[in-house]
XYZ file of C-alpha atoms in Angstrom:
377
model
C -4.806 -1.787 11.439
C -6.550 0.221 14.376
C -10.538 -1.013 15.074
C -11.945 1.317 13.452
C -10.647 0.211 10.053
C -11.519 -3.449 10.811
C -14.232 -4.615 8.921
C -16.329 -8.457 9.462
C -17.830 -9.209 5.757
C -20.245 -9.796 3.906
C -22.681 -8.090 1.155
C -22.590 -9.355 -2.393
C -21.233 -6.883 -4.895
C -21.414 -4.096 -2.274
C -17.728 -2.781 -3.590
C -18.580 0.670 -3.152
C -18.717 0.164 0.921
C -15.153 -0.743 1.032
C -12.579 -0.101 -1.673
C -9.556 1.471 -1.122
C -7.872 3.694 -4.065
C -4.401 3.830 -4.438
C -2.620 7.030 -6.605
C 0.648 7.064 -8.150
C 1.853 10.576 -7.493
C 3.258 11.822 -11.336
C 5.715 14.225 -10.397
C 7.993 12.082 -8.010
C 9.706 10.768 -10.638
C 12.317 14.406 -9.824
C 15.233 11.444 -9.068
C 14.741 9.845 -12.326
C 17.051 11.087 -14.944
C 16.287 8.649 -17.553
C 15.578 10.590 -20.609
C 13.712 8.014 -22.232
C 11.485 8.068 -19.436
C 10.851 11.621 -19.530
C 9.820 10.814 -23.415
C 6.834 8.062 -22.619
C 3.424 8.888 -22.165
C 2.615 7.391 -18.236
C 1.308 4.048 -18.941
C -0.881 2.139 -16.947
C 1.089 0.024 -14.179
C 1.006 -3.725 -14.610
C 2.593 -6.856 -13.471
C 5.083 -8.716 -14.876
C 5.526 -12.046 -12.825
C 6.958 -11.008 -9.427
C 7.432 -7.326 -10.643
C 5.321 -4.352 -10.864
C 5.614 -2.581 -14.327
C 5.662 0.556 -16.253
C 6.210 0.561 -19.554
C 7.881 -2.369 -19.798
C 10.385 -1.032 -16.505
C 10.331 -2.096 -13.042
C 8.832 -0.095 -10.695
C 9.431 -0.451 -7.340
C 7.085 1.704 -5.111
C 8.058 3.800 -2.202
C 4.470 5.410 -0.460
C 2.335 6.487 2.234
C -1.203 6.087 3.862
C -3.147 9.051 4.015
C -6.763 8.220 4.756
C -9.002 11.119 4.567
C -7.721 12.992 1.631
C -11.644 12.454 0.176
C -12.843 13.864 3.972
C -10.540 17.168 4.209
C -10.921 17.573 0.041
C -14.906 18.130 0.265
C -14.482 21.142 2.516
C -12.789 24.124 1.037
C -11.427 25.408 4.683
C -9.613 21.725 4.855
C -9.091 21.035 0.724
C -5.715 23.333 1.609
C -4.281 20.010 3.452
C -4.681 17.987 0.494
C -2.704 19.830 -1.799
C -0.117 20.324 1.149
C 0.128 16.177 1.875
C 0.929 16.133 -1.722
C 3.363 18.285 -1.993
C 5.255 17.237 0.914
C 5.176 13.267 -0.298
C 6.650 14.243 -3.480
C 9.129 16.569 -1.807
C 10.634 13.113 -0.508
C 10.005 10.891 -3.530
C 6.852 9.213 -2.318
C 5.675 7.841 -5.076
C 1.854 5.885 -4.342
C -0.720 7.138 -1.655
C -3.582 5.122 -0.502
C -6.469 6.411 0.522
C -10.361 5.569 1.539
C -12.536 5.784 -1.875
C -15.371 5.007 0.578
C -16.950 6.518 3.883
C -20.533 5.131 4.907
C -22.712 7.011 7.206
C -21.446 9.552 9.655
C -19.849 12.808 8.813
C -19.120 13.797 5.055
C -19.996 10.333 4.041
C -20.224 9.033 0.554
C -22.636 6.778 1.274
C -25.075 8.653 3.245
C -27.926 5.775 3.709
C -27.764 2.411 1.752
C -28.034 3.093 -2.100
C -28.052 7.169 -1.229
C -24.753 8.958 -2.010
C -23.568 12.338 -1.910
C -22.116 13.553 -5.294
C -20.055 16.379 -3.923
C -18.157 13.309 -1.654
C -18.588 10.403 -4.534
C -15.348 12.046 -6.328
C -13.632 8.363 -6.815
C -15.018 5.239 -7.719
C -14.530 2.785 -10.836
C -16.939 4.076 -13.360
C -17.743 7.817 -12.522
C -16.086 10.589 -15.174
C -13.468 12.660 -13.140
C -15.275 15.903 -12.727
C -11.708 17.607 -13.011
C -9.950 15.880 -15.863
C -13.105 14.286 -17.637
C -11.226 10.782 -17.894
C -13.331 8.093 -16.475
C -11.670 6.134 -13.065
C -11.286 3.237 -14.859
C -9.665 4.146 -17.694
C -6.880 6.489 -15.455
C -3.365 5.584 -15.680
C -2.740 7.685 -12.249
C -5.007 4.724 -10.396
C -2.203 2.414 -9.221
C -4.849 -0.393 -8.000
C -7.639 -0.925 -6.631
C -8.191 -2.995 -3.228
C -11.178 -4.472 -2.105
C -11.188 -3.758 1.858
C -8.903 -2.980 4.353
C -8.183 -5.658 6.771
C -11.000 -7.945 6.161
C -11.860 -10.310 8.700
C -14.558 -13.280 8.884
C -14.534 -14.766 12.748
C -17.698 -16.213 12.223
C -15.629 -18.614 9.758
C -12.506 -19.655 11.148
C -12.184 -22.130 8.044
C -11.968 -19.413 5.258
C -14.075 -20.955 2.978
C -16.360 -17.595 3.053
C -13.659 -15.449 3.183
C -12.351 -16.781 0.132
C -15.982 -16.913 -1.733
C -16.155 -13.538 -1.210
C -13.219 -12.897 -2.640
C -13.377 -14.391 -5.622
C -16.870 -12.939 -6.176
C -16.188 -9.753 -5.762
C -12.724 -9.619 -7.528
C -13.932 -10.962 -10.387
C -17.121 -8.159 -10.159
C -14.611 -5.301 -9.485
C -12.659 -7.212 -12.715
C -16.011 -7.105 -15.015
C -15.912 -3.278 -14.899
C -12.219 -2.481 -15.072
C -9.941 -4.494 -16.373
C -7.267 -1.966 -17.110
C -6.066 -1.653 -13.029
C -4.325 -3.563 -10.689
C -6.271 -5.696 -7.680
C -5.602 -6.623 -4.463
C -7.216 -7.940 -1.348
C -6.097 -5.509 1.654
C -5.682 -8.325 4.407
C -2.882 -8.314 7.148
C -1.272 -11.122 5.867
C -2.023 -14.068 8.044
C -1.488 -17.443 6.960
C -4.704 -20.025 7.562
C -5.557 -23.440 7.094
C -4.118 -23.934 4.046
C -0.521 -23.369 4.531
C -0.192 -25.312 8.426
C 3.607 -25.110 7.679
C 3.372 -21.478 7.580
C 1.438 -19.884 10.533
C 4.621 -20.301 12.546
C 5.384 -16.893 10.794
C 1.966 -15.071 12.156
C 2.461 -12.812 14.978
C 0.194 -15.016 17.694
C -2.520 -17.763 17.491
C -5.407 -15.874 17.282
C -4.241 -14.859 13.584
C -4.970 -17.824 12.208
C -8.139 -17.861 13.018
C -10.078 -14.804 11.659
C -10.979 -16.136 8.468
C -8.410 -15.364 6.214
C -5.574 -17.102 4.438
C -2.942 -15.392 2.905
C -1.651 -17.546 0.655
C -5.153 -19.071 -0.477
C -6.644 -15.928 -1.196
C -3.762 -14.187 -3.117
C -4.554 -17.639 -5.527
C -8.075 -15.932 -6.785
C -8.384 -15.555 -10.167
C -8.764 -11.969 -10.439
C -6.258 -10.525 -7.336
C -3.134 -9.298 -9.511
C -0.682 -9.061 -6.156
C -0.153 -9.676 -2.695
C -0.789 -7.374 0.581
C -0.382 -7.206 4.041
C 0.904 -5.076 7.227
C 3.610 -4.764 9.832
C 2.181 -4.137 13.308
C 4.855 -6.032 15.550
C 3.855 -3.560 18.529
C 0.152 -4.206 17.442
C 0.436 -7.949 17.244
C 3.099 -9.275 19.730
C 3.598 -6.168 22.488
C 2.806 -2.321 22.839
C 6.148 -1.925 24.715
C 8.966 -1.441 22.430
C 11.646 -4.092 21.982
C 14.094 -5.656 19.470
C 11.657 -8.282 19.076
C 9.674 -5.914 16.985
C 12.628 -5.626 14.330
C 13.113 -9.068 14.036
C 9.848 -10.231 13.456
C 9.762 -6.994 10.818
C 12.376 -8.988 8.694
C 10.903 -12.319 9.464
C 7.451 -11.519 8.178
C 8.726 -9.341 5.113
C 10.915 -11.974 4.083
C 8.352 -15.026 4.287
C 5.859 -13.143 2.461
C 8.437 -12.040 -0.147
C 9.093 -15.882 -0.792
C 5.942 -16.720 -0.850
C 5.129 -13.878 -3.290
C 7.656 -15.118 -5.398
C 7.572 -18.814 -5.350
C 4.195 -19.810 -4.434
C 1.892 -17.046 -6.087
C 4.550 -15.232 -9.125
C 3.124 -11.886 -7.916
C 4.517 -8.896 -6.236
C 3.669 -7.986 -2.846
C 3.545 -4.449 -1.664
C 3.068 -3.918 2.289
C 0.488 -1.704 1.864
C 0.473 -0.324 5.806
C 3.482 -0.066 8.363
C 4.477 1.413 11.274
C 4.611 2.293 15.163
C 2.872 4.066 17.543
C 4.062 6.866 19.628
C 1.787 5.982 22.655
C 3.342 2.640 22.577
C 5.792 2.188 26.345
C 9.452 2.975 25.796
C 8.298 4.649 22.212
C 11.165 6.882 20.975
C 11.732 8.547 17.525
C 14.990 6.855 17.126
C 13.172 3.585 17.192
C 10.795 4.939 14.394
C 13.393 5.830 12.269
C 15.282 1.951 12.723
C 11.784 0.295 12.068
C 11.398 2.191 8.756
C 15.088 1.431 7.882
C 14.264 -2.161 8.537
C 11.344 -2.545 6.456
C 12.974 -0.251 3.608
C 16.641 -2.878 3.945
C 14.716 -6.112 3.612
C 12.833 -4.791 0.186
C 16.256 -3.641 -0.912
C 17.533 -6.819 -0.287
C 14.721 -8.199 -2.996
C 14.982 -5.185 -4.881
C 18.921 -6.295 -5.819
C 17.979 -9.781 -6.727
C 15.023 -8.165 -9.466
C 12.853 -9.878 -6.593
C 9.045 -9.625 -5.851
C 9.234 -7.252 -2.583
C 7.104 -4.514 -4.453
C 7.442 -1.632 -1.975
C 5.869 -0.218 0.885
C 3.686 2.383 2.169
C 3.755 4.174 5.832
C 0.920 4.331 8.011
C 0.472 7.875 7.489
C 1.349 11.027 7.071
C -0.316 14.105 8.091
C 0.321 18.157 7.273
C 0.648 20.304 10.768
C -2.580 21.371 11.275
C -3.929 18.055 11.306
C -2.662 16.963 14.975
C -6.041 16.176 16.594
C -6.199 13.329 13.951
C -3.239 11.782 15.240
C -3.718 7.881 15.837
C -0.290 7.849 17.485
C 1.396 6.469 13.940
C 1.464 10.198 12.705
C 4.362 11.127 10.567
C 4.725 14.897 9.936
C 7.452 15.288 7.947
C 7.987 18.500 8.720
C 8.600 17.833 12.324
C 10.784 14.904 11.745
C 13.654 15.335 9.924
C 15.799 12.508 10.539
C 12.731 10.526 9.134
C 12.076 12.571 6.196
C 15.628 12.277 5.532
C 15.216 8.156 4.965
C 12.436 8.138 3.547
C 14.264 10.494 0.634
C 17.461 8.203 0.779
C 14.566 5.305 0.082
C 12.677 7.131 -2.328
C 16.326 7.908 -4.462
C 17.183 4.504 -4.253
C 13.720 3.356 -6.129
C 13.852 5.826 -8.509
C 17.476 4.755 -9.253
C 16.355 1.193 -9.432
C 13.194 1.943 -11.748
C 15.195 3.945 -14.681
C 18.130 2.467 -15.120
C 17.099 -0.965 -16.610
C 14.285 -2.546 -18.345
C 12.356 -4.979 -17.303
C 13.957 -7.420 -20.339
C 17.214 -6.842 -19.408
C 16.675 -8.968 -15.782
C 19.858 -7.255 -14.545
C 21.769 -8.532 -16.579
C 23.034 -5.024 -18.188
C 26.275 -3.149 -16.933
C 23.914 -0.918 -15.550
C 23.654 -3.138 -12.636
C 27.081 -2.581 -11.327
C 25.975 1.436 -11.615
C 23.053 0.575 -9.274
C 24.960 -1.273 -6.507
C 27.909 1.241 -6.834
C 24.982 3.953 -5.756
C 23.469 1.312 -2.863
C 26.522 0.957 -1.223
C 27.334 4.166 -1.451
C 24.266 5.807 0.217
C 23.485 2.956 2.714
């Protein structure tokens, strides 16, 4: 979301540069009291039409950002933090983090010079053997997905036709060595040329013309959901207002829709949040933003719908202040947040053991469920 994340394409087949790894977090299933559950090997996590999947359940994903786990877990004076992230995610529930599985050039990069990597950083990528477990990336039901770049832009091709070759030739590459995981794109979101009916949604003019198409590229063969990120005080204004909750909903639900209805794929949105050096920025508003984005996937949630989650841009362990983008969320420090973010997290884990996938709702389970919503809302 911030510049220095923003990347303008292209190399063929150069996945290492940018992929993104996300990590389902075993032990925050501590809400789940399904026995049955308990009694299953973790399987890989798949799709079933609009739904994410694990064996043959929904599973709905409540998560975080958390960039530089691969950065602070090289060091031994900063691997500490790791572990402590960790811990505090599950202590709420968080169930997915996503975090860089690349860093090129610069300071503890993977990819010290092109084709030159350093081993003790290159702890994450596709076909390298886990020096810890000995199970090979690609073959490791903790990997939620894999996604291709975060917030790709082309300028140079308004159209998207480049955009959308690159997408489809590098899916399909990332697809030739691992078929076993989940793939997505990483964009923001925008819709393009080939949905005119649609860009009424985007956040200003200049979205639709940075090379990407939202609906258009989540139609690639190998892409197995949908993406994108909230950044109302990025995109419309940097001073605080209602506006930024509407548009919130707005965007979630369009993109939920079109999940749905146009693509039969989930759609997890994959970075959200607000910045504390934005004007008139107050906690309080924090806290209503995350409640917004966490009511309008509840909304789908209820209806067995394709709103697959969401994950916070980012948490960080005190310690780690001088890292601060102004989207920080230590957990520790904010209570009133932690404490959704747990309601949220209960609520998904509820969801995610109570029914099978088969059973569409239709079970008296359901009336359990909503009993519980209503309840904690």
């Amino acid at each position: 979301m911030n510049s220095h994340k923003e990347k303008n394409i292209f190399s063929s087949h150069s996945v290492e540069a940018f992929l993104w790894i996300l990590i389902v977090l075993l032990n925050c299933t501590r809400f789940c009291n399904c026995e049955e559950l308990e009694d299953e090997e973790w399987a890989m996590v798949g799709r079933k039409g609009s739904q994410f999947v694990v064996n043959s359940r929904p599973f709905y994903v409540n998560g975080f950002n958390t960039y530089w786990l691969m950065i602070f877990a090289v060091d031994a004076s900063t691997r500490g933090k790791v572990s402590e992230i960790f811990q505090q995610a599950s202590s709420v529930g968080l169930s997915v983090c996503r975090t860089w599985a690349f860093n090129d050039g610069g300071w503890r990069a993977l990819q010290k010079s092109p084709g030159v990597y350093d081993e003790d950083v290159f702890k994450t990528v596709l076909t390298r053997v886990n020096s810890f477990t000995n199970v090979t990336y690609k073959d490791d039901p903790t990997i939620f997905a894999w996604e291709l770049m975060n917030e790709p832009r082309c300028l140079s091709d308004p159209s998207g036709d480049q955009f959308q070759a690159w997408v489809e030739e590098i899916s399909m590459y990332v697809k030739s060595i691992d078929q076993a995981h989940l793939l997505e794109i990483g964009s923001e979101g925008f819709y393009g040329p080939s949905s005119p009916d649609k860009v009424q949604f985007n956040p200003n003019t200049f979205a639709q013309q940075i090379g990407t198409d939202f609906l258009r590229n989540h139609k690639a063969f190998a892409i197995d959901f949908a993406s994108a990120h909230i950044y109302a005080d990025t995109w419309i204004s940097s001073a605080i207002s209602d506006a930024h909750l509407q548009f919130t909903k707005t965007w979630m639900e369009s993109h939920i829709n079109d999940a749905e209805n146009a693509l039969n794929m989930p759609i997890l949105f994959s970075e959200f949040g607000v910045s504390s050096k934005d004007g008139g920025y107050n906690d309080s508003f924090r806290d209503t933003l995350i409640n917004t984005v966490y009511s309008t996937l509840l909304s789908s949630i209820k209806k067995g719908g394709g709103g697959g989650g969401s994950l916070l841009w980012q948490l960080f362990p005190v310690g780690t202040e001088y890292m601060d983008d102004g989207y920080a969320v230590f957990l520790s420090k904010s209570p009133s947040t932690a404490t959704i973010i747990s309601l949220q997290s209960k609520r998904m884990d509820t969801f995610n053991s109570l029914c099978s996938w088969r059973c569409h709702w239709g079970c008296k389970k359901k009336k359990e469920f909503e009993l519980f919503m209503h309840a904690e809302m």
